[in-house]
Amino acid sequence: MYEPDAEAMPADELTALQLERLRSLTGRLLAAGGQTATRLADAGVRDSRDVTALTDLPRLPMTTKDDLWGAYPFGMNVVPLSECVAVHGSSGTGGRPTLVSYTRADLALWARMCARALAAAGAAPGSIVHNAYGYGLFTGGLGFHQGAVELGATVVPASGGMTQRQVTLIRELRPDVLACTPSYAIRLGEALADAGLRPGNGLGLRAGLFGAEPWSGEFRARVESLLGLRALDVYGLSEVIGPGVACECLAAADGLHVNEDHFLTEAVDPATGTPVPDGTPGELVFSSLTRQALPLLRYRTGDIASLRREDCPCGRTLVKMSKITGRRDDMLVVRGVNVYPSEVERVVLAEPAVSPDYLLVMDVRAEGRRLVACLELQPEGGAARAGLAADLAARLRTELGVGVDVRIMPPGTVPRSEVGKAVRVVQWTGGDPPLPGLE
Ligand code: DLL
């Protein structure tokens, strides 16, 4: 552990620390006098001492992405711009950027959170971290970069894209840790295999930190067999800090430990905003207790996961979140049945012949919306087994209760992305089909 005193803190000490920090956060937001201060006053909180226990949390106001957009670019900062040293953000699903400011202390905190994640993946001084997250406004590249430096590992700032150069770097530098999106891990793994680098034959990767986009347990199995490493999930979002909000550990690789000493975590019913019990999927809500420039109270992420508290073999006492199963806004409704893209992924990738590159096309041209799963076969899988598409459609119907048209497309039809986040779902609203040959 990078910060064992914090990561393995006894529950009662952690609760006391969180309460103290929640009060400090409330005090800073009230003093800043912005929209959150008004909402706090409306909720009867005029002084930080009005927050007496963590159980007060559900009566405190929430913050949304719309609040950030409305205050774009710096309106929700609670320190002067002269104290901010960086901005980062996300191009976001809706195309509008969300910008987030950092003070020097925020950057230091972020580096420590990413160092925790890297340490949870077994990285240490002497490790070589190949960082293929994109460098720039996106938080992935610079977040892991600073985390690796903080940890004392050697970071290779490969950034995204230029895959052949990445293959060369990996062949020559022999990194033990890989950090990139799960979809790029597949891309890189295929390129490494083409170059003759396979697990046990020139590849010394031991662990990977993969996040920034949803990926199922079945996808994990693909990444692990292609790259011969332990594939760990890492989660975060710019609004809260970037990557390093939560990460799986090498010991269990089963659920992500949330750094809840800095990011107080709740799961709420997406429709009503009321807390759901541990173990029940809900929308994740974070309060960034110790952020300086842009501290957020009860920020609604839109991400769906469940929380659980249990002993972990790694010794961390931090609450665990499940993998993200979907986003509040990416649920597909097919003839009245709700389904998340990641559920479709889980079912289709359980079939070994299917490649992890796929695209779900939501055909909304006519009344009864139609979901088409455009799949490809594994490069070495040979010809499609007769009836494969029909089998998969039947499995989707049995397991998810949803009717999906399954199409096996010719190799190379589904677009691969070299940089940024994989696009897994497109809407077909009219005109040409989103993929050639689809009808
Ligand atoms: O994606 C931060 C990050 C970078 C996380 C590198 C992990 C690794 P944003 O660009 O602001 O920040 O996008 C945040 O991405 O609300 C989720 O919907 C999604 N997301 C992030 N990590 C995961 C994950 C970064 N492990 C949004 N699983 C979040 C599923 C994820 N979705």
Short mmCIF file of C-alpha atoms and ligand atoms in Angstrom, two decimals, residues 90 133 138-140 144 210-215 233-239 242-243 301 303 324 327 421, ligand 1:
data_model
loop_
_atom_site.label_atom_id
_atom_site.label_comp_id
_atom_site.label_asym_id
_atom_site.label_seq_id
_atom_site.Cartn_x
_atom_site.Cartn_y
_atom_site.Cartn_z
CA SER A 90 -13.46 15.64 -20.32
CA TYR A 133 -3.51 6.91 -21.65
CA PHE A 138 -8.02 14.20 -20.50
CA THR A 139 -6.98 13.20 -16.99
CA GLY A 140 -5.76 9.67 -17.81
CA PHE A 144 -0.96 8.28 -14.07
CA PHE A 210 -7.46 -0.25 -17.22
CA GLY A 211 -10.29 2.24 -16.97
CA ALA A 212 -11.99 5.36 -18.34
CA GLU A 213 -14.61 3.25 -20.11
CA PRO A 214 -16.86 0.36 -19.06
CA TRP A 215 -15.60 -3.19 -19.51
CA ASP A 233 -10.04 -1.90 -13.07
CA VAL A 234 -9.34 1.72 -12.19
CA TYR A 235 -12.07 4.34 -11.98
CA GLY A 236 -12.31 8.09 -11.74
CA LEU A 237 -13.77 11.17 -13.31
CA SER A 238 -12.41 14.63 -13.96
CA GLU A 239 -15.02 16.36 -11.85
CA GLY A 242 -9.45 12.08 -12.49
CA PRO A 243 -8.22 8.47 -12.28
CA THR A 301 -21.81 10.85 -11.52
CA ASP A 303 -22.38 5.90 -13.16
CA ILE A 324 -19.54 0.14 -13.42
CA ARG A 327 -24.45 4.98 -16.99
CA LYS A 421 -12.58 6.20 -25.29
O1 DLL B 1 -12.11 8.78 -17.59
C1 DLL B 1 -10.74 9.36 -15.70
C2 DLL B 1 -9.99 8.10 -15.85
C3 DLL B 1 -8.85 8.05 -16.63
C4 DLL B 1 -10.39 6.97 -15.17
C5 DLL B 1 -8.12 6.89 -16.73
C6 DLL B 1 -9.67 5.79 -15.27
C7 DLL B 1 -8.54 5.74 -16.06
P1 DLL B 1 -13.49 11.43 -17.55
O2 DLL B 1 -12.90 11.59 -18.89
O3 DLL B 1 -13.96 12.65 -16.84
O4 DLL B 1 -12.44 10.80 -16.58
O5 DLL B 1 -14.65 10.39 -17.66
C8 DLL B 1 -15.30 9.94 -16.51
O6 DLL B 1 -15.66 7.76 -17.51
O7 DLL B 1 -18.00 9.06 -15.15
C9 DLL B 1 -17.39 6.92 -16.17
O8 DLL B 1 -18.60 7.03 -16.90
C10 DLL B 1 -16.27 6.55 -17.12
N1 DLL B 1 -15.29 5.70 -16.44
C11 DLL B 1 -14.14 6.05 -15.88
N2 DLL B 1 -13.50 4.97 -15.37
C12 DLL B 1 -14.31 3.91 -15.62
C13 DLL B 1 -14.24 2.51 -15.35
C14 DLL B 1 -11.82 9.59 -16.72
N3 DLL B 1 -13.20 1.96 -14.74
C15 DLL B 1 -16.31 8.86 -16.86
N4 DLL B 1 -15.29 1.74 -15.73
C16 DLL B 1 -16.95 8.27 -15.64
C17 DLL B 1 -16.36 2.27 -16.37
C18 DLL B 1 -15.45 4.38 -16.29
N5 DLL B 1 -16.46 3.56 -16.67
#
